[in-house]
Amino acid sequence: MAFVKLLTFFFLQLILVVLALDLATAQGLKLGFYKKRCPSAEAIVNQTTIQFISRAPSLAAPLLRMHFHDCFVRGCDGSVLLNSTKNNQAEKDAIPNQSLRGFQVIDAAKSAVEAKCPGVVSCADILALVARDAVSVIKGPFWPVPTGRRDGRTSILSDALNNLPSPFSNITQLKASFSSKGLSVKDLVVLSGGHTIGISHCTSFTNRLYNFTGKGDTDPTLDPNYITQLKKKCKPGDATTFVEMDPGSSKIFDTDYYSLVDKRRGLFQSDSALLADSATKTYVQQQATPSGATFSTDFAASMVNMGQIGVLTGNSGEIRKRCAFTN
Ligand code: HEM
Ligand SMILES: *[C@@H]1O[C@H](CO)[C@@H](O)[C@H](O)[C@H]1NC(C)=O
Ligand SMILES: *[C@@H]1O[C@H](CO)[C@@H](O)[C@H](O)[C@H]1NC(C)=O
Ligand SMILES: *[C@@H]1O[C@H](CO)[C@@H](O)[C@H](O)[C@H]1NC(C)=O
Ligand SMILES: *[C@@H]1O[C@H](CO)[C@@H](O)[C@H](O)[C@H]1NC(C)=O
Ligand SMILES: CC(=O)N[C@H]1CO[C@H](CO)[C@@H](O)[C@@H]1O
């Protein structure tokens, strides 16, 4: 009986991924878009990513995050990769991007692909593929990446500030942010699980430890014992120290994030906020139970959804020659 249930369950997950893929196709993306014009593109990107991540597994997290930051600002159009110019401050220079890392992986993959088929494969697609392959290398979930995204020509600092959800967001703000990108409440709680890997600087959460409402108080939604531990690492005003978001397994893509949130140890207010809504709370609690965990397949489906936000296809945008510059 349990086996039948499990089978039914996997079948349903499969349907979800297939449905998400259908939607992606409807947006003009498709699996194997470069099959004819650059058959080795995906293999080259994969090889490059493996080279970097097997040497430095901690780079998988910032690369996953970079794809998220790209998609939430002007759609998945590679705008996060553009450098500022004399007359324009790009997204890269916005505060939330200060801690983005791994641009060298994108640049290396792009150079390798350009050497084989110049001017064919977009930086936006390369970023989407690198994020997927990087998570694969650390044995995280695998998701299909329909391709055919084209690169945007615009990147504006204030767009990043206005479109990226802040770690100080409450549940209402988070839902509104995801909904404005066409993502569901389920996508919100599932994709937040990306915080099972990687690090955060103290500045993203010290307000919760020292002066939460301006009365020298702490955030009552954060476990007091955890506050004591975090205070040892992060002194007020410390802008350089960072901590693992999932202490002890920050390089392993597991369901610990949900156990932490469930124990009121989610690092950001935006993590704790998932307990403030009955649907997201239920999901958190399910994932925190080993037998109830569907995170891996859910994450795959939600990444497909995220990867199609506001994509440029057809004749829109361009195929950049170098990812940091428009042509
Ligand atoms: C729900 C809204 C979200 C908020 C408010 C948020 C906020 C943050 C913040 C403040 C950091 C720490 C940056 C630092 O101080 O170094 C961070 C890190 C990270 N985020 Fe999110 N995030 C959100 C959603 C996501 C999503 C959707 C993903 C990917 C699916 C993601 C993946 C990551 C990863 C992997 C890191 C670690 C980066 C590293 O190790 O350098 N986040 N996030
Ligand atoms: C990337 O390469 C590895 C090692 O050759 C392989 O196991 C994996 O399936 C490849 N991934 C993709 C998406 O092609
Ligand atoms: C783009 O700007 C970054 C700093 O934000 C710099 O490190 C990098 O070298 C620049 N890229 C290129 C290709 O000039
Ligand atoms: C969320 O934050 C906004 C803006 O600060 C505020 O107006 C709203 O009341 C808050 N909602 C909840 C549920 O706390
Ligand atoms: C806490 O915040 C309040 C209001 O912003 C400020 O007046 C006070 O000096 C802060 N206290 C500490 C210890 O930083
Ligand atoms: C990677 C990157 O370009 N980071 C930049 C983010 O923005 C700050 C300024 O807010 C720059 O100093 C960083 O170089």
CSV table of C-alpha atoms and ligand atoms in Angstrom, one decimal:
chain,number,residue,atom,x,y,z
A,1,MET,CA,0.0,0.0,0.0
A,2,ALA,CA,2.8,2.4,1.0
A,3,PHE,CA,4.5,1.5,-2.2
A,4,VAL,CA,1.5,2.2,-4.3
A,5,LYS,CA,1.1,5.5,-2.5
A,6,LEU,CA,4.7,6.3,-3.3
A,7,LEU,CA,4.3,5.4,-6.9
A,8,THR,CA,1.2,7.6,-7.2
A,9,PHE,CA,3.1,10.3,-5.6
A,10,PHE,CA,6.0,10.2,-7.9
A,11,PHE,CA,3.7,10.0,-10.9
A,12,LEU,CA,1.9,13.2,-9.7
A,13,GLN,CA,5.3,14.9,-9.3
A,14,LEU,CA,6.2,13.9,-12.8
A,15,ILE,CA,2.9,15.4,-14.1
A,16,LEU,CA,3.7,18.6,-12.3
A,17,VAL,CA,7.2,18.9,-13.9
A,18,VAL,CA,5.7,18.0,-17.3
A,19,LEU,CA,3.0,20.7,-16.9
A,20,ALA,CA,5.6,23.3,-16.0
A,21,LEU,CA,7.5,22.3,-19.1
A,22,ASP,CA,4.5,22.7,-21.2
A,23,LEU,CA,4.1,26.2,-19.9
A,24,ALA,CA,7.7,26.9,-20.6
A,25,THR,CA,7.2,25.8,-24.2
A,26,ALA,CA,4.2,28.1,-24.3
A,27,GLN,CA,6.5,31.0,-23.4
A,28,GLY,CA,8.7,30.2,-26.5
A,29,LEU,CA,11.4,28.2,-24.7
A,30,LYS,CA,12.0,24.6,-25.5
A,31,LEU,CA,14.2,21.7,-24.5
A,32,GLY,CA,17.3,21.4,-26.7
A,33,PHE,CA,16.8,24.8,-28.4
A,34,TYR,CA,20.5,24.8,-29.5
A,35,LYS,CA,20.5,21.2,-30.8
A,36,LYS,CA,20.9,22.2,-34.4
A,37,ARG,CA,22.9,25.4,-34.2
A,38,CYS,CA,25.2,24.5,-31.4
A,39,PRO,CA,24.8,20.8,-30.5
A,40,SER,CA,27.6,20.8,-27.9
A,41,ALA,CA,26.5,23.9,-26.1
A,42,GLU,CA,24.9,22.2,-23.1
A,43,ALA,CA,27.7,19.7,-22.7
A,44,ILE,CA,30.3,22.5,-22.8
A,45,VAL,CA,28.5,24.5,-20.1
A,46,ASN,CA,28.1,21.3,-18.0
A,47,GLN,CA,31.8,20.5,-18.3
A,48,THR,CA,32.9,24.0,-17.4
A,49,THR,CA,30.5,24.0,-14.4
A,50,ILE,CA,31.8,20.7,-13.2
A,51,GLN,CA,35.4,21.9,-13.4
A,52,PHE,CA,34.7,24.9,-11.2
A,53,ILE,CA,32.2,23.4,-8.7
A,54,SER,CA,34.1,20.2,-8.1
A,55,ARG,CA,37.1,22.3,-7.0
A,56,ALA,CA,34.9,24.8,-5.1
A,57,PRO,CA,31.5,23.3,-4.1
A,58,SER,CA,30.6,26.5,-2.1
A,59,LEU,CA,30.2,28.3,-5.5
A,60,ALA,CA,27.0,26.3,-6.3
A,61,ALA,CA,25.0,28.5,-3.9
A,62,PRO,CA,25.8,31.9,-5.3
A,63,LEU,CA,25.3,30.6,-8.8
A,64,LEU,CA,21.8,29.3,-7.9
A,65,ARG,CA,21.1,32.7,-6.3
A,66,MET,CA,22.4,34.6,-9.3
A,67,HIS,CA,19.8,32.9,-11.5
A,68,PHE,CA,17.1,33.9,-9.0
A,69,HIS,CA,18.3,37.5,-9.0
A,70,ASP,CA,18.4,37.5,-12.8
A,71,CYS,CA,14.9,36.2,-13.2
A,72,PHE,CA,13.3,38.5,-10.6
A,73,VAL,CA,14.7,41.6,-12.2
A,74,ARG,CA,13.5,42.2,-15.8
A,75,GLY,CA,13.0,38.5,-16.3
A,76,CYS,CA,15.6,35.8,-17.0
A,77,ASP,CA,17.5,37.9,-19.5
A,78,GLY,CA,21.1,37.9,-18.2
A,79,SER,CA,20.7,41.5,-17.0
A,80,VAL,CA,22.3,40.6,-13.7
A,81,LEU,CA,25.5,39.9,-15.6
A,82,LEU,CA,25.9,43.3,-17.2
A,83,ASN,CA,28.5,45.7,-15.8
A,84,SER,CA,27.9,49.3,-14.9
A,85,THR,CA,29.0,51.8,-17.5
A,86,LYS,CA,30.1,55.4,-17.3
A,87,ASN,CA,26.4,56.5,-17.6
A,88,ASN,CA,24.6,53.6,-15.9
A,89,GLN,CA,24.7,51.8,-12.6
A,90,ALA,CA,23.8,48.2,-13.3
A,91,GLU,CA,21.8,45.7,-11.1
A,92,LYS,CA,25.2,44.2,-10.1
A,93,ASP,CA,25.9,47.3,-8.1
A,94,ALA,CA,22.7,47.2,-6.0
A,95,ILE,CA,23.2,46.3,-2.3
A,96,PRO,CA,21.5,42.8,-2.6
A,97,ASN,CA,24.1,42.0,-5.3
A,98,GLN,CA,27.1,42.8,-3.2
A,99,SER,CA,27.4,39.2,-2.2
A,100,LEU,CA,26.8,37.6,-5.6
A,101,ARG,CA,29.8,35.5,-6.6
A,102,GLY,CA,30.8,33.1,-9.4
A,103,PHE,CA,30.7,35.5,-12.4
A,104,GLN,CA,33.9,33.8,-13.5
A,105,VAL,CA,32.1,30.5,-14.0
A,106,ILE,CA,29.6,32.2,-16.4
A,107,ASP,CA,32.3,34.0,-18.3
A,108,ALA,CA,34.3,30.8,-18.7
A,109,ALA,CA,31.3,28.8,-19.9
A,110,LYS,CA,30.5,31.6,-22.3
A,111,SER,CA,34.0,31.8,-23.7
A,112,ALA,CA,34.1,28.0,-24.2
A,113,VAL,CA,30.7,28.1,-26.0
A,114,GLU,CA,31.7,31.1,-28.1
A,115,ALA,CA,34.8,29.3,-29.3
A,116,LYS,CA,32.6,26.5,-30.7
A,117,CYS,CA,29.7,28.5,-32.0
A,118,PRO,CA,30.0,32.3,-31.9
A,119,GLY,CA,27.0,34.4,-31.3
A,120,VAL,CA,24.5,31.6,-30.9
A,121,VAL,CA,24.0,30.9,-27.2
A,122,SER,CA,22.6,33.6,-24.8
A,123,CYS,CA,24.2,34.5,-21.5
A,124,ALA,CA,20.7,34.2,-19.9
A,125,ASP,CA,20.6,30.5,-21.0
A,126,ILE,CA,24.1,29.9,-19.9
A,127,LEU,CA,23.3,31.2,-16.4
A,128,ALA,CA,20.1,29.0,-16.2
A,129,LEU,CA,22.1,26.0,-17.2
A,130,VAL,CA,25.1,26.7,-14.9
A,131,ALA,CA,22.7,27.1,-11.9
A,132,ARG,CA,21.1,23.7,-12.7
A,133,ASP,CA,24.4,21.9,-13.4
A,134,ALA,CA,26.1,23.5,-10.3
A,135,VAL,CA,23.3,22.1,-8.0
A,136,SER,CA,23.6,18.7,-9.8
A,137,VAL,CA,27.4,18.6,-9.0
A,138,ILE,CA,26.6,18.9,-5.3
A,139,LYS,CA,24.0,16.1,-5.7
A,140,GLY,CA,21.0,18.3,-5.4
A,141,PRO,CA,17.8,18.0,-7.5
A,142,PHE,CA,18.0,18.0,-11.3
A,143,TRP,CA,15.5,19.9,-13.4
A,144,PRO,CA,15.0,20.3,-17.1
A,145,VAL,CA,16.1,23.6,-18.5
A,146,PRO,CA,14.2,24.6,-21.6
A,147,THR,CA,16.3,27.1,-23.6
A,148,GLY,CA,15.9,29.9,-26.1
A,149,ARG,CA,16.2,32.9,-23.8
A,150,ARG,CA,17.7,36.0,-25.3
A,151,ASP,CA,19.8,38.6,-23.6
A,152,GLY,CA,18.4,42.0,-22.4
A,153,ARG,CA,20.2,45.2,-23.2
A,154,THR,CA,19.2,47.0,-19.9
A,155,SER,CA,20.3,46.7,-16.3
A,156,ILE,CA,19.4,49.3,-13.8
A,157,LEU,CA,20.4,49.4,-10.1
A,158,SER,CA,17.0,50.6,-8.9
A,159,ASP,CA,15.2,47.7,-10.7
A,160,ALA,CA,17.1,45.3,-8.4
A,161,LEU,CA,16.1,47.2,-5.3
A,162,ASN,CA,12.5,47.3,-6.4
A,163,ASN,CA,12.1,43.7,-7.5
A,164,LEU,CA,14.2,41.5,-5.2
A,165,PRO,CA,12.4,40.4,-2.1
A,166,SER,CA,14.2,41.7,1.0
A,167,PRO,CA,15.2,39.4,3.9
A,168,PHE,CA,13.1,41.7,6.2
A,169,SER,CA,9.9,40.9,4.3
A,170,ASN,CA,6.8,39.6,6.0
A,171,ILE,CA,4.6,36.9,4.4
A,172,THR,CA,2.3,39.4,2.7
A,173,GLN,CA,5.2,41.1,1.0
A,174,LEU,CA,6.8,37.8,0.0
A,175,LYS,CA,3.5,36.5,-1.5
A,176,ALA,CA,3.1,39.8,-3.4
A,177,SER,CA,6.6,39.6,-4.7
A,178,PHE,CA,6.3,36.1,-6.0
A,179,SER,CA,2.8,36.7,-7.4
A,180,SER,CA,4.0,39.7,-9.3
A,181,LYS,CA,6.4,37.3,-11.1
A,182,GLY,CA,3.7,34.8,-11.9
A,183,LEU,CA,4.9,32.5,-9.1
A,184,SER,CA,2.6,30.8,-6.6
A,185,VAL,CA,2.6,30.5,-2.9
A,186,LYS,CA,3.9,27.0,-3.3
A,187,ASP,CA,6.8,28.3,-5.5
A,188,LEU,CA,7.5,30.7,-2.7
A,189,VAL,CA,7.8,28.1,0.1
A,190,VAL,CA,9.6,25.6,-2.2
A,191,LEU,CA,12.2,28.0,-3.7
A,192,SER,CA,12.9,29.5,-0.2
A,193,GLY,CA,14.3,26.0,0.4
A,194,GLY,CA,17.3,27.1,-1.8
A,195,HIS,CA,18.5,28.4,1.6
A,196,THR,CA,19.5,24.9,2.5
A,197,ILE,CA,22.8,25.8,0.8
A,198,GLY,CA,25.1,28.8,1.2
A,199,ILE,CA,25.9,31.6,3.5
A,200,SER,CA,24.6,34.9,4.6
A,201,HIS,CA,26.3,38.0,5.9
A,202,CYS,CA,25.4,39.2,9.4
A,203,THR,CA,23.8,42.4,8.0
A,204,SER,CA,20.9,40.4,6.6
A,205,PHE,CA,19.7,39.4,10.1
A,206,THR,CA,21.4,41.3,12.9
A,207,ASN,CA,18.4,43.5,13.4
A,208,ARG,CA,16.7,40.4,14.8
A,209,LEU,CA,19.4,39.9,17.4
A,210,TYR,CA,19.9,43.4,18.9
A,211,ASN,CA,17.4,46.1,18.2
A,212,PHE,CA,14.4,44.6,16.5
A,213,THR,CA,11.8,47.3,17.1
A,214,GLY,CA,14.2,50.1,18.3
A,215,LYS,CA,13.9,49.1,22.0
A,216,GLY,CA,17.1,47.0,22.2
A,217,ASP,CA,14.9,43.9,21.8
A,218,THR,CA,15.1,40.7,19.8
A,219,ASP,CA,12.8,39.1,17.3
A,220,PRO,CA,10.3,37.1,19.2
A,221,THR,CA,9.8,34.7,16.3
A,222,LEU,CA,13.4,33.6,16.5
A,223,ASP,CA,14.5,30.8,18.9
A,224,PRO,CA,16.2,32.6,21.9
A,225,ASN,CA,18.9,29.9,22.1
A,226,TYR,CA,19.7,30.4,18.4
A,227,ILE,CA,19.8,34.2,19.1
A,228,THR,CA,22.5,33.5,21.7
A,229,GLN,CA,24.6,31.5,19.2
A,230,LEU,CA,24.2,34.0,16.4
A,231,LYS,CA,25.2,36.9,18.7
A,232,LYS,CA,28.5,35.2,19.3
A,233,LYS,CA,29.2,35.3,15.6
A,234,CYS,CA,27.7,38.6,14.6
A,235,LYS,CA,28.4,41.8,16.6
A,236,PRO,CA,26.2,44.8,16.0
A,237,GLY,CA,27.3,46.6,12.8
A,238,ASP,CA,29.5,43.7,11.5
A,239,ALA,CA,29.3,43.8,7.7
A,240,THR,CA,32.0,41.3,6.8
A,241,THR,CA,31.3,38.1,8.8
A,242,PHE,CA,29.1,35.5,7.3
A,243,VAL,CA,27.4,32.4,8.7
A,244,GLU,CA,26.0,29.2,7.1
A,245,MET,CA,22.3,29.4,6.6
A,246,ASP,CA,21.9,25.7,7.3
A,247,PRO,CA,24.7,25.2,9.9
A,248,GLY,CA,26.7,22.0,9.4
A,249,SER,CA,25.3,21.1,6.0
A,250,SER,CA,25.4,24.3,4.0
A,251,LYS,CA,27.0,22.5,1.0
A,252,ILE,CA,24.4,19.7,1.0
A,253,PHE,CA,21.1,20.1,-0.7
A,254,ASP,CA,18.8,18.5,1.9
A,255,THR,CA,15.5,19.3,3.7
A,256,ASP,CA,17.3,20.8,6.8
A,257,TYR,CA,16.1,24.2,5.8
A,258,TYR,CA,12.5,23.2,6.7
A,259,SER,CA,13.5,21.6,10.0
A,260,LEU,CA,15.3,24.8,10.9
A,261,VAL,CA,12.4,27.0,10.0
A,262,ASP,CA,10.0,24.6,11.8
A,263,LYS,CA,12.2,25.0,14.9
A,264,ARG,CA,12.1,28.8,14.6
A,265,ARG,CA,15.7,28.9,13.4
A,266,GLY,CA,15.1,30.3,10.0
A,267,LEU,CA,17.8,32.9,9.6
A,268,PHE,CA,15.9,35.7,8.0
A,269,GLN,CA,12.6,37.3,8.8
A,270,SER,CA,11.6,36.1,5.3
A,271,ASP,CA,12.3,32.5,6.3
A,272,SER,CA,10.4,32.7,9.6
A,273,ALA,CA,7.6,34.4,7.8
A,274,LEU,CA,6.8,31.0,6.2
A,275,LEU,CA,5.3,30.0,9.5
A,276,ALA,CA,2.8,32.9,9.4
A,277,ASP,CA,0.6,31.5,6.6
A,278,SER,CA,-1.2,28.2,7.0
A,279,ALA,CA,-0.4,26.9,3.6
A,280,THR,CA,3.3,27.6,3.8
A,281,LYS,CA,3.5,26.5,7.4
A,282,THR,CA,1.9,23.2,6.5
A,283,TYR,CA,4.5,22.7,3.7
A,284,VAL,CA,7.4,23.5,6.1
A,285,GLN,CA,6.1,21.0,8.6
A,286,GLN,CA,5.7,18.3,6.0
A,287,GLN,CA,9.2,18.7,4.6
A,288,ALA,CA,10.5,18.6,8.2
A,289,THR,CA,9.2,15.1,8.5
A,290,PRO,CA,11.5,12.7,6.7
A,291,SER,CA,8.7,10.6,5.3
A,292,GLY,CA,6.8,13.6,4.0
A,293,ALA,CA,9.6,15.2,2.1
A,294,THR,CA,8.8,16.0,-1.5
A,295,PHE,CA,11.2,18.9,-1.6
A,296,SER,CA,13.5,17.6,-4.3
A,297,THR,CA,10.8,17.1,-6.9
A,298,ASP,CA,9.0,20.2,-5.9
A,299,PHE,CA,12.1,22.2,-6.2
A,300,ALA,CA,12.7,20.9,-9.8
A,301,ALA,CA,9.2,22.0,-10.8
A,302,SER,CA,9.5,25.4,-9.2
A,303,MET,CA,12.8,26.1,-10.8
A,304,VAL,CA,11.3,25.4,-14.2
A,305,ASN,CA,8.6,28.0,-13.3
A,306,MET,CA,11.2,30.5,-12.1
A,307,GLY,CA,13.3,30.0,-15.2
A,308,GLN,CA,10.6,31.3,-17.5
A,309,ILE,CA,9.8,34.6,-15.8
A,310,GLY,CA,9.7,37.4,-18.4
A,311,VAL,CA,12.0,35.7,-20.9
A,312,LEU,CA,12.9,37.4,-24.1
A,313,THR,CA,12.5,35.1,-27.1
A,314,GLY,CA,12.3,35.3,-30.9
A,315,ASN,CA,13.8,38.6,-32.1
A,316,SER,CA,13.7,40.4,-28.8
A,317,GLY,CA,16.9,41.3,-27.1
A,318,GLU,CA,20.2,39.9,-28.5
A,319,ILE,CA,22.8,37.2,-28.1
A,320,ARG,CA,25.6,39.0,-26.2
A,321,LYS,CA,29.2,38.4,-27.2
A,322,ARG,CA,30.4,38.9,-23.7
A,323,CYS,CA,28.1,38.5,-20.8
A,324,ALA,CA,29.2,41.7,-18.9
A,325,PHE,CA,28.5,44.0,-21.9
A,326,THR,CA,25.8,44.6,-24.5
A,327,ASN,CA,26.9,44.2,-28.1
B,1,HEM,C1,12.0,34.3,-0.8
B,1,HEM,C2,12.7,35.4,-0.9
B,1,HEM,C3,14.2,35.4,-0.7
B,1,HEM,C4,14.9,36.3,0.1
B,1,HEM,C5,14.3,37.4,0.9
B,1,HEM,C6,16.3,35.9,0.0
B,1,HEM,C7,17.3,36.6,0.7
B,1,HEM,C8,18.6,36.1,0.7
B,1,HEM,C9,19.7,36.8,1.5
B,1,HEM,C10,19.5,38.1,2.2
B,1,HEM,C11,20.8,36.0,1.3
B,1,HEM,C12,22.1,36.2,2.0
B,1,HEM,C13,23.0,37.1,1.1
B,1,HEM,C14,24.3,37.5,1.9
B,1,HEM,O1,24.1,38.2,2.9
B,1,HEM,O2,25.4,37.0,1.6
B,1,HEM,C15,20.5,34.9,0.5
B,1,HEM,C16,21.3,33.9,0.1
B,1,HEM,C17,21.0,32.9,-0.7
B,1,HEM,N1,19.8,32.7,-1.4
B,1,HEM,FE1,18.1,33.7,-1.0
B,1,HEM,N2,16.4,34.8,-0.8
B,1,HEM,C18,15.2,34.5,-1.3
B,1,HEM,C19,14.9,33.5,-2.2
B,1,HEM,C20,15.8,32.7,-2.8
B,1,HEM,C21,15.5,31.9,-3.9
B,1,HEM,C22,14.2,31.8,-4.6
B,1,HEM,C23,16.7,31.2,-4.1
B,1,HEM,C24,17.0,30.2,-5.2
B,1,HEM,C25,16.1,29.2,-5.6
B,1,HEM,C26,17.7,31.6,-3.2
B,1,HEM,C27,18.9,31.1,-3.0
B,1,HEM,C28,19.9,31.6,-2.2
B,1,HEM,C29,21.2,31.0,-2.0
B,1,HEM,C30,21.7,29.7,-2.6
B,1,HEM,C31,21.9,31.8,-1.1
B,1,HEM,C32,23.3,31.6,-0.6
B,1,HEM,C33,24.3,32.4,-1.5
B,1,HEM,C34,25.8,32.3,-1.1
B,1,HEM,O3,26.1,31.3,-0.5
B,1,HEM,O4,26.5,33.2,-1.5
B,1,HEM,N3,17.1,32.6,-2.4
B,1,HEM,N4,19.1,35.0,0.1
B,2,LIG,C1,27.0,16.7,-16.9
B,2,LIG,O1,28.1,15.8,-17.0
B,2,LIG,C2,28.1,14.8,-16.0
B,2,LIG,C3,29.4,14.0,-16.1
B,2,LIG,O2,29.7,13.7,-17.4
B,2,LIG,C4,26.9,13.9,-16.3
B,2,LIG,O3,26.8,12.8,-15.4
B,2,LIG,C5,25.6,14.7,-16.3
B,2,LIG,O4,24.5,13.9,-16.7
B,2,LIG,C6,25.8,15.9,-17.2
B,2,LIG,N1,24.6,16.8,-17.1
B,2,LIG,C7,23.9,17.2,-18.1
B,2,LIG,C8,22.8,18.1,-17.8
B,2,LIG,O5,24.2,16.9,-19.2
B,3,LIG,C1,32.8,43.8,-14.5
B,3,LIG,O1,32.8,44.4,-13.3
B,3,LIG,C2,33.4,43.7,-12.3
B,3,LIG,C3,33.2,44.4,-11.0
B,3,LIG,O2,31.8,44.5,-10.7
B,3,LIG,C4,34.8,43.4,-12.6
B,3,LIG,O3,35.4,42.6,-11.6
B,3,LIG,C5,34.9,42.7,-13.9
B,3,LIG,O4,36.3,42.5,-14.3
B,3,LIG,C6,34.2,43.4,-15.0
B,3,LIG,N1,34.1,42.6,-16.1
B,3,LIG,C7,34.7,42.8,-17.2
B,3,LIG,C8,34.6,41.8,-18.3
B,3,LIG,O5,35.3,43.9,-17.4
B,4,LIG,C1,3.8,43.5,6.2
B,4,LIG,O1,4.6,44.7,6.0
B,4,LIG,C2,3.8,45.7,5.4
B,4,LIG,C3,4.8,46.9,5.1
B,4,LIG,O2,5.6,47.2,6.2
B,4,LIG,C4,2.7,46.1,6.4
B,4,LIG,O3,2.0,47.2,5.8
B,4,LIG,C5,1.8,44.9,6.6
B,4,LIG,O4,0.9,45.2,7.6
B,4,LIG,C6,2.7,43.7,7.1
B,4,LIG,N1,1.8,42.5,7.1
B,4,LIG,C7,1.9,41.6,8.0
B,4,LIG,C8,1.0,40.4,7.9
B,4,LIG,O5,2.7,41.7,9.0
B,5,LIG,C1,17.9,51.0,18.8
B,5,LIG,O1,17.1,51.7,17.9
B,5,LIG,C2,16.7,53.0,18.4
B,5,LIG,C3,15.7,53.5,17.4
B,5,LIG,O2,16.2,53.5,16.1
B,5,LIG,C4,17.8,53.9,18.7
B,5,LIG,O3,17.4,55.1,19.2
B,5,LIG,C5,18.7,53.2,19.7
B,5,LIG,O4,19.9,54.0,19.9
B,5,LIG,C6,19.1,51.8,19.3
B,5,LIG,N1,19.8,51.1,20.3
B,5,LIG,C7,21.0,50.5,20.1
B,5,LIG,C8,21.5,49.8,21.3
B,5,LIG,O5,21.5,50.5,19.1
B,6,LIG,C1,29.6,41.4,-7.9
B,6,LIG,C2,29.4,42.8,-7.9
B,6,LIG,O1,29.4,43.5,-8.9
B,6,LIG,N1,29.1,43.4,-6.7
B,6,LIG,C3,28.9,44.8,-6.5
B,6,LIG,C4,27.6,44.9,-5.8
B,6,LIG,O2,27.4,46.3,-5.5
B,6,LIG,C5,28.4,46.9,-4.7
B,6,LIG,C6,27.9,48.3,-4.5
B,6,LIG,O3,26.7,48.4,-3.9
B,6,LIG,C7,29.7,46.8,-5.4
B,6,LIG,O4,30.7,47.4,-4.6
B,6,LIG,C8,30.0,45.4,-5.7
B,6,LIG,O5,31.2,45.3,-6.5
